[in-house]
Short mmCIF file of C-alpha atoms and ligand atoms in Angstrom, two decimals:
data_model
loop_
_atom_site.label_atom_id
_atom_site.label_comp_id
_atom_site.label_asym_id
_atom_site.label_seq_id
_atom_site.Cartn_x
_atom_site.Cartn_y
_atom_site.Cartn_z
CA UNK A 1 44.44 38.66 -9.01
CA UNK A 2 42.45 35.52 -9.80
CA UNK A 3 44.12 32.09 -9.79
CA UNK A 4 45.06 30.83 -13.12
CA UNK A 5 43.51 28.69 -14.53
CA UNK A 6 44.15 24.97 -14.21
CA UNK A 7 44.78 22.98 -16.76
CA UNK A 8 45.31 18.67 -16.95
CA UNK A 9 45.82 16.87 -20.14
CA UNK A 10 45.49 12.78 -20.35
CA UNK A 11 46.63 10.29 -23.39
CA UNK A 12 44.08 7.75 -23.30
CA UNK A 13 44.46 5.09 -26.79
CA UNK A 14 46.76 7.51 -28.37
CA UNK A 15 50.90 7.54 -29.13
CA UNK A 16 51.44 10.52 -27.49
CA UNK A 17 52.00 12.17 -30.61
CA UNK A 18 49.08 15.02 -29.38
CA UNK A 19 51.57 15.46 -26.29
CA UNK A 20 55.05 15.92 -28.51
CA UNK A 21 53.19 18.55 -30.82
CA UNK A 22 51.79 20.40 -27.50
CA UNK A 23 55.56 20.13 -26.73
CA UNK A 24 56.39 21.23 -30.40
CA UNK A 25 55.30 24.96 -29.51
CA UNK A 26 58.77 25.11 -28.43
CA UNK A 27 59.77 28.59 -26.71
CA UNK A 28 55.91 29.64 -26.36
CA UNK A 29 56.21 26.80 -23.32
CA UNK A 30 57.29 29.40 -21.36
CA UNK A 31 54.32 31.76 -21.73
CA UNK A 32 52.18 29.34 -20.97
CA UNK A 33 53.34 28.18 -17.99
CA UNK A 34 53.09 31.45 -17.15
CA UNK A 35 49.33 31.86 -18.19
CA UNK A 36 48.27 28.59 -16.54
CA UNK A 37 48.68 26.24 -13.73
CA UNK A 38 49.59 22.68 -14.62
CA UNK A 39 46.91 19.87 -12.74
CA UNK A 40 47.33 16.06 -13.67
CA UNK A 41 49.21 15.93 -16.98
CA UNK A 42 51.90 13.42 -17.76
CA UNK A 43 54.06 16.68 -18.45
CA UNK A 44 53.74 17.14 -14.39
CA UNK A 45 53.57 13.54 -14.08
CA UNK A 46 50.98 14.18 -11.04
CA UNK A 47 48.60 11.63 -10.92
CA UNK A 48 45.50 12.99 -9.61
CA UNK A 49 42.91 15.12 -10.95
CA UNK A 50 42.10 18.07 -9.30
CA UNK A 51 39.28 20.70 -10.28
CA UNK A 52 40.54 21.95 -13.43
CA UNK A 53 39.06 24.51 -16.12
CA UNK A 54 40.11 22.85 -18.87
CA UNK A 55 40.92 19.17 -19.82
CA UNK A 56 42.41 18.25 -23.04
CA UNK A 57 42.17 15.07 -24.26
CA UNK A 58 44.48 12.64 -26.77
CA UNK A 59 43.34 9.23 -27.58
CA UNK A 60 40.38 7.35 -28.44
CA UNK A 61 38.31 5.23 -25.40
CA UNK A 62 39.69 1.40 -26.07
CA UNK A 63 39.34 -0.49 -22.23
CA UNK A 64 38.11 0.02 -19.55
CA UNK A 65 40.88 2.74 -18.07
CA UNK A 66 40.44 4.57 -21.18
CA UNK A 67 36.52 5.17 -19.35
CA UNK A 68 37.10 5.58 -16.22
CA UNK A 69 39.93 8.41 -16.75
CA UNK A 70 37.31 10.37 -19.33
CA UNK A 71 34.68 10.35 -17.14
CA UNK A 72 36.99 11.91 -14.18
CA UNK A 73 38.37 14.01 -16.58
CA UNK A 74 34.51 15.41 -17.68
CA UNK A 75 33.30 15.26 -14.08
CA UNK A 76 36.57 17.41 -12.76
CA UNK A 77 37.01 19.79 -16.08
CA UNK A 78 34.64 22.59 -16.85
CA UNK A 79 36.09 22.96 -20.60
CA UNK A 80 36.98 19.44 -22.21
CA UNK A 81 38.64 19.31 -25.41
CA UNK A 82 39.01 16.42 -28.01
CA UNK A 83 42.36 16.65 -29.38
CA UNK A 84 43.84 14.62 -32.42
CA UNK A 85 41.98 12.07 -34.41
CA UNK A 86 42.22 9.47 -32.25
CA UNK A 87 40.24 11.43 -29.24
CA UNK A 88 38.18 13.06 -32.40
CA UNK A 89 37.10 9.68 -34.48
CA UNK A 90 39.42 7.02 -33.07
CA UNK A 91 41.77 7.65 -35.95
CA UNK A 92 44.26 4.58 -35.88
CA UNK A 93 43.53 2.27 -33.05
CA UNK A 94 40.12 2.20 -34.59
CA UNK A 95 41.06 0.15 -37.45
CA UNK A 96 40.60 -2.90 -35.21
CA UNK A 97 37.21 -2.20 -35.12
CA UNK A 98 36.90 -4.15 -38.44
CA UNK A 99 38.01 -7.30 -36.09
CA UNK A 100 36.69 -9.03 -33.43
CA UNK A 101 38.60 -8.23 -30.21
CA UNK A 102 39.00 -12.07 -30.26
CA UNK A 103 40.53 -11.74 -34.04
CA UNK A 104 42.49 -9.27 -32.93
CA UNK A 105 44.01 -10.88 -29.68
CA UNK A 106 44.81 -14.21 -31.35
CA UNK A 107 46.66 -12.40 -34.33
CA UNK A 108 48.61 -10.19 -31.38
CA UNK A 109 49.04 -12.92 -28.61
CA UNK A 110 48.48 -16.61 -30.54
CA UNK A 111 48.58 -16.46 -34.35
CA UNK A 112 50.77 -13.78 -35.72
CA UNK A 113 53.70 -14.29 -37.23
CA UNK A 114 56.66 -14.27 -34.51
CA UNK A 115 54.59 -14.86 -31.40
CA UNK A 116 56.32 -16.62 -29.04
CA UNK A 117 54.84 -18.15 -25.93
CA UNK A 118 51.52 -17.72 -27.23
CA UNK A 119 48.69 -16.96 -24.44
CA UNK A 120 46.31 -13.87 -24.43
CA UNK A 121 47.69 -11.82 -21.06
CA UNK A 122 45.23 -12.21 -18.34
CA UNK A 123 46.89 -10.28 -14.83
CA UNK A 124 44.62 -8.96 -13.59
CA UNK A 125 46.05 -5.29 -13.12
CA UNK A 126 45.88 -5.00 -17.08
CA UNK A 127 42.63 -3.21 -18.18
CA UNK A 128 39.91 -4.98 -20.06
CA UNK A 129 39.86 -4.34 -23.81
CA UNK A 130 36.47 -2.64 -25.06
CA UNK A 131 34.99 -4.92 -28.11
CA UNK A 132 35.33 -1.55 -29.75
CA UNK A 133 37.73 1.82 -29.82
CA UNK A 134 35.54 4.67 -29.88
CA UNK A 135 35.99 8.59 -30.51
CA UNK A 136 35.65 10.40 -26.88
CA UNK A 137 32.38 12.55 -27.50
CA UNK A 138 30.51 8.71 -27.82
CA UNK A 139 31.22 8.36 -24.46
CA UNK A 140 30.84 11.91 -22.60
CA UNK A 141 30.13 15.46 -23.70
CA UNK A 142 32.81 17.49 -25.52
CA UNK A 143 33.54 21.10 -25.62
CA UNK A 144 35.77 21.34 -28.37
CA UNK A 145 37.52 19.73 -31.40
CA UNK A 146 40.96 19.88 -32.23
CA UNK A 147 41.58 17.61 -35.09
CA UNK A 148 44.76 16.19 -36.82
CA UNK A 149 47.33 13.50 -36.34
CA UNK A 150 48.48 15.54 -34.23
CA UNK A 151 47.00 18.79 -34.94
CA UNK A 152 50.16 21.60 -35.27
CA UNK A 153 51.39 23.06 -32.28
CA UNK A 154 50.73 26.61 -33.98
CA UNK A 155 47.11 24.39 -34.03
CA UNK A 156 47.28 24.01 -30.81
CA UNK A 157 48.76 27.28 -29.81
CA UNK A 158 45.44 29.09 -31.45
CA UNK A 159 43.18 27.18 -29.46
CA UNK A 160 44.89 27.86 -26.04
CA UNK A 161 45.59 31.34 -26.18
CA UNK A 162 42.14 31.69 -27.90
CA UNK A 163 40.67 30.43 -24.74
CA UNK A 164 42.42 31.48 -22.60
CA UNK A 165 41.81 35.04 -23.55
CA UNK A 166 37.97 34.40 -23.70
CA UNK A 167 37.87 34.46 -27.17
CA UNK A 168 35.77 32.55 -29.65
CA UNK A 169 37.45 29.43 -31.00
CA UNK A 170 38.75 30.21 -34.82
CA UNK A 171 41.81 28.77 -36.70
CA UNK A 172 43.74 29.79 -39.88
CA UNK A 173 42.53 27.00 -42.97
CA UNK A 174 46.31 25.61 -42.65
CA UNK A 175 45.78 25.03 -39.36
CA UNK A 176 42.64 22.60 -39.45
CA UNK A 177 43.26 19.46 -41.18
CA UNK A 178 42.33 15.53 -40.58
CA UNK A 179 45.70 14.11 -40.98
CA UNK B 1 16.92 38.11 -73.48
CA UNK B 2 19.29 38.62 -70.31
CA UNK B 3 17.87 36.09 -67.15
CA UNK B 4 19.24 36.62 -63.96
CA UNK B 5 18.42 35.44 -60.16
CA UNK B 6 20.09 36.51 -57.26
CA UNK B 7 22.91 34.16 -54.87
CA UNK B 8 24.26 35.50 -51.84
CA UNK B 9 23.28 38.67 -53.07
CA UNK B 10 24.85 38.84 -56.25
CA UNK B 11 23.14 38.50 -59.73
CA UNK B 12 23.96 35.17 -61.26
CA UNK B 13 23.29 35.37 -65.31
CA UNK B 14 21.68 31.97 -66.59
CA UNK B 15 20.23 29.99 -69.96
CA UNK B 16 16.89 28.12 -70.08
CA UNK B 17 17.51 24.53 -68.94
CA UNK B 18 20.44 25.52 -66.70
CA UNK B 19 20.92 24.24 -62.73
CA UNK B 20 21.40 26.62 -60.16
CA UNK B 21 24.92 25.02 -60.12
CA UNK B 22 25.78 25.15 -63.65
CA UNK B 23 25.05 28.49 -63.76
CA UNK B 24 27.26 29.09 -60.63
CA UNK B 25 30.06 27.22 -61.86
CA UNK B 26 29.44 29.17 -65.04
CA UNK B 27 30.33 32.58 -63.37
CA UNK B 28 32.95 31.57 -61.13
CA UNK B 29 31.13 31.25 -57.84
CA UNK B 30 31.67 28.13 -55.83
CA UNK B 31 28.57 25.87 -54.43
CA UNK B 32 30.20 23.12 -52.80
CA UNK B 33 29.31 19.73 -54.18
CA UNK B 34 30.85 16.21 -53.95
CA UNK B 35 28.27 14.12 -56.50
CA UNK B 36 28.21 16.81 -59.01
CA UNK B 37 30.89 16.71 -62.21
CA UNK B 38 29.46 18.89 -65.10
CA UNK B 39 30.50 16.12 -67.36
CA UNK B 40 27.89 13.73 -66.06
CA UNK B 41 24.58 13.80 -65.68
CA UNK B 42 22.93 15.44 -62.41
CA UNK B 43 22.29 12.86 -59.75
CA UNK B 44 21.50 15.05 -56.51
CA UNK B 45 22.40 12.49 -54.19
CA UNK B 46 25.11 13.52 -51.50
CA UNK B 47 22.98 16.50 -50.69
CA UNK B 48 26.33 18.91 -50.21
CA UNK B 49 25.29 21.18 -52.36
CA UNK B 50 21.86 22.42 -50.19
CA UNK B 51 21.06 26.18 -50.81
CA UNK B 52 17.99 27.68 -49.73
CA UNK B 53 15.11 29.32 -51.20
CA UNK B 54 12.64 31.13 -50.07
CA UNK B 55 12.91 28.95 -46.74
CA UNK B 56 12.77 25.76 -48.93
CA UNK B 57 16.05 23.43 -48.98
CA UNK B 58 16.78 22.09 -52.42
CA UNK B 59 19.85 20.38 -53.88
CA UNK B 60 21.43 23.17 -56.02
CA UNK B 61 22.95 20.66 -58.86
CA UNK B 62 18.96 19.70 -59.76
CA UNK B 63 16.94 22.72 -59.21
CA UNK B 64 16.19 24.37 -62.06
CA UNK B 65 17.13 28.45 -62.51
CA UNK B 66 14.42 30.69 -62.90
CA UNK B 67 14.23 34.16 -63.14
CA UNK B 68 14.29 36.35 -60.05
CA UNK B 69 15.32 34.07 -57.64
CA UNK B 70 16.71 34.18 -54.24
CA UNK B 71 19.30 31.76 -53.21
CA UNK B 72 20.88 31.43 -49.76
CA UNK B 73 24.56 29.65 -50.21
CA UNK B 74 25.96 30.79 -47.76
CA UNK B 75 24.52 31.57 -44.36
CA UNK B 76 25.36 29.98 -41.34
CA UNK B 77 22.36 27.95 -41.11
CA UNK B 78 23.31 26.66 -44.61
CA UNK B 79 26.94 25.98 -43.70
CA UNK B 80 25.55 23.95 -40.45
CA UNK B 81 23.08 22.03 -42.51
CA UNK B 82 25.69 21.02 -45.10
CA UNK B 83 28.04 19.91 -41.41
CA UNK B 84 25.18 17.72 -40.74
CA UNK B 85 25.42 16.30 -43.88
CA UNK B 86 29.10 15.95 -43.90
CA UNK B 87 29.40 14.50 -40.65
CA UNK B 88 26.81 11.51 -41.53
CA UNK B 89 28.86 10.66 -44.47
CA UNK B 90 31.69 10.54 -42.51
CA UNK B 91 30.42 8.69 -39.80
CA UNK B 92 28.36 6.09 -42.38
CA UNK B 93 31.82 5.06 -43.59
CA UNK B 94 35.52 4.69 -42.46
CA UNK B 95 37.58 7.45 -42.98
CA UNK B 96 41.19 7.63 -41.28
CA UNK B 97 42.60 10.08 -42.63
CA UNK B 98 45.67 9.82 -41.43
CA UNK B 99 46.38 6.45 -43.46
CA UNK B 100 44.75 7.60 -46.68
CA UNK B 101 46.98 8.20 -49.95
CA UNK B 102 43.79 10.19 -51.12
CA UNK B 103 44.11 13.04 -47.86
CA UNK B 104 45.35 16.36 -48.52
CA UNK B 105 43.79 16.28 -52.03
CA UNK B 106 40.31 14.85 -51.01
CA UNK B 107 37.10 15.77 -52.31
CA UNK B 108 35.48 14.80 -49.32
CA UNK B 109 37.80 16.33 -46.65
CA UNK B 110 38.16 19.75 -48.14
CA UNK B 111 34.57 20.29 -48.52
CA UNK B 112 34.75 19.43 -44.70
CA UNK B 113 37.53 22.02 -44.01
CA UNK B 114 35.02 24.49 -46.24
CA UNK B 115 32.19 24.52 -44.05
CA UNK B 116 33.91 24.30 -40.91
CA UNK B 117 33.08 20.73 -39.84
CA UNK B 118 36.05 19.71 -37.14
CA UNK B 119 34.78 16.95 -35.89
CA UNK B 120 31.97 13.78 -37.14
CA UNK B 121 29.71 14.85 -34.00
CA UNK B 122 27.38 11.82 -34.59
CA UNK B 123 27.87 8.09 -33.71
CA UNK B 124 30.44 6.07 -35.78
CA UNK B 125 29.22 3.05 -37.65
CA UNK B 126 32.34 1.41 -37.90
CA UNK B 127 30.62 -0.94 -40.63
CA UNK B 128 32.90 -3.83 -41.69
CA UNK B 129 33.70 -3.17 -45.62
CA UNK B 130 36.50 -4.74 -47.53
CA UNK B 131 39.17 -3.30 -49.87
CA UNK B 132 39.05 -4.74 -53.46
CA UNK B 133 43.26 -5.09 -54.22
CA UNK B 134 42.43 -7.49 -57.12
CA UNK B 135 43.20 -4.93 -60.25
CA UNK B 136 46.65 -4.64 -61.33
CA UNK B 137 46.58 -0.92 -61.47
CA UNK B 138 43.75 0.39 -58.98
CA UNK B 139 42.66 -0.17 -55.95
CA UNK B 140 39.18 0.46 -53.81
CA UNK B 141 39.05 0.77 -50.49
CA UNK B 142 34.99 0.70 -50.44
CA UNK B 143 35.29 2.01 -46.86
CA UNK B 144 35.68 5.20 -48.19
CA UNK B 145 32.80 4.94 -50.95
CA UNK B 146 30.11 7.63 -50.52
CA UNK B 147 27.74 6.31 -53.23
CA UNK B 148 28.11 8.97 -55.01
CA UNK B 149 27.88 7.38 -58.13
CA UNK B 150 30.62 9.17 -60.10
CA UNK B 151 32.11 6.05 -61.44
CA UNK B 152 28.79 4.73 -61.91
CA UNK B 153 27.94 7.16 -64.24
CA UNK B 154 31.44 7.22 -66.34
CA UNK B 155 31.76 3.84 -66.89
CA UNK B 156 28.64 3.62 -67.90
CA UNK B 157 28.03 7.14 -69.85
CA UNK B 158 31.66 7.74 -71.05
CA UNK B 159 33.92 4.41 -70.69
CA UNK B 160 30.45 2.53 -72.21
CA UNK B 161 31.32 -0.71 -70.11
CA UNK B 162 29.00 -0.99 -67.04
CA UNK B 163 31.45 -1.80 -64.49
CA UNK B 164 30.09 -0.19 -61.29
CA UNK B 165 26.72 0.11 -60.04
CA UNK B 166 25.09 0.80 -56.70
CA UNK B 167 22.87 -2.47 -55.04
CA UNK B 168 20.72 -2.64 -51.96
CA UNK B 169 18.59 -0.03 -50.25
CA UNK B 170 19.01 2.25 -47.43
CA UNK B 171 21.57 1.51 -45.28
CA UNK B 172 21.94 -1.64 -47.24
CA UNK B 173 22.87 0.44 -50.46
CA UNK B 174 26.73 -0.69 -51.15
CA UNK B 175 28.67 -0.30 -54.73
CA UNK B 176 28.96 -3.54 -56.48
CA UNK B 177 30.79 -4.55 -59.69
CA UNK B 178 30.34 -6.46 -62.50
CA UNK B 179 32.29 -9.35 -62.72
CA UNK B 180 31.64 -13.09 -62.51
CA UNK B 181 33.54 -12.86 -58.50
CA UNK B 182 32.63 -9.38 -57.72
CA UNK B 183 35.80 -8.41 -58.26
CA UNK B 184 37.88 -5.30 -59.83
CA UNK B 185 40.45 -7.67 -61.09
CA UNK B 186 37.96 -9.55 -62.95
CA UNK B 187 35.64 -7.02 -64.70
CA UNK B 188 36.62 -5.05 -68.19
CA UNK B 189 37.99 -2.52 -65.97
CA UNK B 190 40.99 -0.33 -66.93
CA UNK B 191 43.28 2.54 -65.40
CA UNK B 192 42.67 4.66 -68.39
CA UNK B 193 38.97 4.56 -68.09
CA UNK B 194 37.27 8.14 -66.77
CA UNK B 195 35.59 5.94 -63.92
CA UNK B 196 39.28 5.75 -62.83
CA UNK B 197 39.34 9.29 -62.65
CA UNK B 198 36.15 10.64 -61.16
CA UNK B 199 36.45 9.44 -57.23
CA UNK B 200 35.49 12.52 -55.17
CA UNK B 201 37.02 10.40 -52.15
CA UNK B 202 39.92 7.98 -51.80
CA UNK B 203 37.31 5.29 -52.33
CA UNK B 204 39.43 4.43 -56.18
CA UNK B 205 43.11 5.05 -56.38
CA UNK B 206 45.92 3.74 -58.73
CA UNK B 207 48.48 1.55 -57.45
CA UNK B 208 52.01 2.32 -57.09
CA UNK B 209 51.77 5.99 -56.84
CA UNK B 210 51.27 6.28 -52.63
CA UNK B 211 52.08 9.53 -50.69
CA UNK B 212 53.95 11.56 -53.62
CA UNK B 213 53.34 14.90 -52.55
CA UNK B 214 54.83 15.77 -49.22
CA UNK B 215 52.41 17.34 -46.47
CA UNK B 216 52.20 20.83 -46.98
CA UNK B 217 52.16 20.60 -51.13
CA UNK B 218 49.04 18.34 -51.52
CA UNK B 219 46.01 20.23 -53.01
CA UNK B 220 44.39 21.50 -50.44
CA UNK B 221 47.02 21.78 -47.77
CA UNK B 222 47.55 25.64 -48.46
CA UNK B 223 44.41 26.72 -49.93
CA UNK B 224 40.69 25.74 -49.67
CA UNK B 225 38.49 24.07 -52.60
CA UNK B 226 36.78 26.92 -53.67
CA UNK B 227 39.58 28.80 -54.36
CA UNK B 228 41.28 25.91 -55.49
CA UNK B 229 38.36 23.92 -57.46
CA UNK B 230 37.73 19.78 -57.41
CA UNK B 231 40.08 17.38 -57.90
CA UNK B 232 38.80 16.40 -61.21
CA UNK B 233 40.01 19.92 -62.61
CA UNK B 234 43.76 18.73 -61.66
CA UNK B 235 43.32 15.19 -62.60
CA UNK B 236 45.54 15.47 -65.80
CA UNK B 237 48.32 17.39 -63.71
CA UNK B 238 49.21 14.17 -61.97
CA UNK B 239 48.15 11.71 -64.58
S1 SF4 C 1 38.66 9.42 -48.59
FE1 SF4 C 1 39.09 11.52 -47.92
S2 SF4 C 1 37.86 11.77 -46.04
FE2 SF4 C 1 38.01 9.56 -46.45
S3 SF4 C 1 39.83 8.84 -45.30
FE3 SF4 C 1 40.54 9.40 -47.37
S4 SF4 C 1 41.22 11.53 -47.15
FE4 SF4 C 1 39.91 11.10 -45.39
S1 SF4 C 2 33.76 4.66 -55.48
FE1 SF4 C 2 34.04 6.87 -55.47
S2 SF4 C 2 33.08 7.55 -57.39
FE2 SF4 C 2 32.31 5.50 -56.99
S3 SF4 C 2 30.38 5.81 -55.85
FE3 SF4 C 2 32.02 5.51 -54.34
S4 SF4 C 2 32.70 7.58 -53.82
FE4 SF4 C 2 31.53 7.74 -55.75
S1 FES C 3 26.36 17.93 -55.54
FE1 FES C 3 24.22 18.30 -55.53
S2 FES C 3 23.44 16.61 -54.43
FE2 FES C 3 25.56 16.11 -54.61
#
């Protein structure tokens, strides 16, 4: 018998919320741990990427980590897949984009109301903040789409046993929605 | 006499001086659209409502019906080019969903979910608009605007008071309003005008009334818009 297929899954600017509703199909776990082999995912909590057939994706691209981890991800994974609309358009984090990073640090860090200590963290082992949060396809081909904040585990069930069984992508209209 | 053309097959009955879309929406078959209302005049901007003829795209809200025609609604290549369309409006703007009082019974989004667009595929603008809070009773976000000139049209055609009009060209083009600061707050504006009530988007939205329906009941959460129909056809439910 062929190998299973590998899978990893990363959270890049996201709040995990894509990971709890992957969670959320409950019972069905089971199956698919059966089905598939489990690469870097912070489910395994293994840390390094290995060659994988499919990568799936939560959270938009806001420093420099948020990079560097996609374009592993897209080098290592032969299928990638946007999930949620943070990895799909940036969703919330995006909102800062109406800011300058600078507006947006002195609000967090100097400015806002309850800061105390003010002084923008600078160690070095933090990554850098992009000027900009940006959806995940802006920054390296995607395969597929999964949106929704978070999309449904049955959402997210369809698309998994969909590919893994070789067939073409499809979901139920309850299943697809932007929010 | 009887005058007929053909969509997607099927023979479409029609009157002299009737749109391709009027006389769709007058039998019962959907042509999605987002700048058409069939209480205003035609304005054929957003483009949504693309059919083809005879291998030649044209905006089914302003083409005229003529006899014997042969309209494409609803192939694939149709569907994708209507995507396209979607996707730039999407991108052109800021839409997040997922903090939006309008989503679930959007215009804009279940047109989306109709032709199958998952994702904005293009490269976001992220343009820096601001959100007009100044009325007592509505609000608009103008990051969600999609010119499509709906409230243009009613305040000016129905409400008779000139409150909203589009300025600028191109990219440039933004919806301005008349008032001696440019704001809601300070024009003639009122909740009970139909520019109030025309917003395919989440673009104009009355205050006080956030997140009523739970997920799952909204307007489009169980069923898509052309079984369901536009938001303007359930406007008075919620009034
Ligand atoms: S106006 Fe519609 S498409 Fe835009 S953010 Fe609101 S729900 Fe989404
Ligand atoms: S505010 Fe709404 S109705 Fe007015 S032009 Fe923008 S999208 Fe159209
Ligand atoms: S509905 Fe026809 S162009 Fe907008």
């Amino acid at each position: 018998m062929a190998e299973k297929p590998r899978v990893a899954t990363a959270s890049l600017c996201g709040c995990f919320g894509c990971h709890m509703s992957l969670l959320d199909i409950d019972e069905r776990i089971l199956q698919l741990v059966d089905l598939v082999i489990f690469d870097r995912t912070p489910l395994t909590d293994i840390k390094t990427l290995g060659d994988c057939d499919l990568g799936l994706i939560e959270g938009g691209v806001a420093n420099a980590e948020n990079v560097e981890v996609l374009r592993e991800f897209r080098r290592r994974c032969k299928s990638l897949v946007a999930v949620g609309a943070c990895a799909v358009n940036g969703g919330i984090p995006a909102m800062r984009n109406q800011f300058s990073l600078a507006e947006c640090l002195h609000e967090s860090y100097r400015d806002g109301i309850g800061v105390h200590n003010p002084g923008i963290p600078n160690d070095p082992e933090i990554p850098l903040l992009l000027d900009q949060v940006h959806p995940i396809h802006e920054v390296v081909a995607i395969d597929y789409f999964l949106p929704g904040c978070p999309p449904s585990a049955d959402a997210i069930w369809t698309f998994l046993t969909r590919f893994l069984e070789g067939r073409p992508i499809a979901f139920p209209y309850t299943q697809i929605h932007f929010d | 006499m009887n005058k007929t053309f053909t969509l997607d097959g099927r023979e479409i009955h029609f009157e002299t001086g009737q749109t391709i879309m009027d006389a769709a929406l007058a039998a019962g078959v959907y042509i999605p659209h987002l700048c058409h209302n069939p209480e205003f005049a035609p304005h054929g901007s957003c483009r949504v409502c693309v059919v083809d003829i005879g291998g030649r795209q044209v905006s089914a809200c302003t083409a005229a019906a003529s006899e014997g025609l042969q309209v494409d609604s609803s192939s694939e290549a149709i569907q994708a080019t209507r995507r396209a369309i979607l996707q730039m409006l999407f991108v052109e703007g800021n839409h997040v969903c997922p903090a939006c009082e309008k989503s679930g019974a959007c215009q804009l989004q279940a047109v989306a979910y109709y032709t199958g667009m998952l994702a904005p595929h293009f490269t976001h603008f992220f343009p820096r608009r601001p959100v007009d809070a100044s009325h007592p009773d509505v609000v608009i976000d103008f990051n969600r605007c999609i010119l499509c000139e709906l409230c243009v049209r009613a305040s000016r055609d129905h409400d008779g008071k000139r409150v909203f009009a589009i300025s600028g060209r191109g990219l440039e083009s933004h919806l301005v309003i008349d008032s001696p600061s440019g704001l809601l707050g300070d024009s003639s504006f009122a909740a009970g005008d139909k520019a109030a009530h025309v917003c395919p988007t989440g673009a104009i939205l009355p205050k006080g009334r956030g997140y009523e329906t739970p997920i799952g009941e909204r307007l489009y959460d169980r069923e898509p818009i052309n079984i369901i129909g536009d938001v303007r056809a359930h406007e008075e439910e919620v009034v």
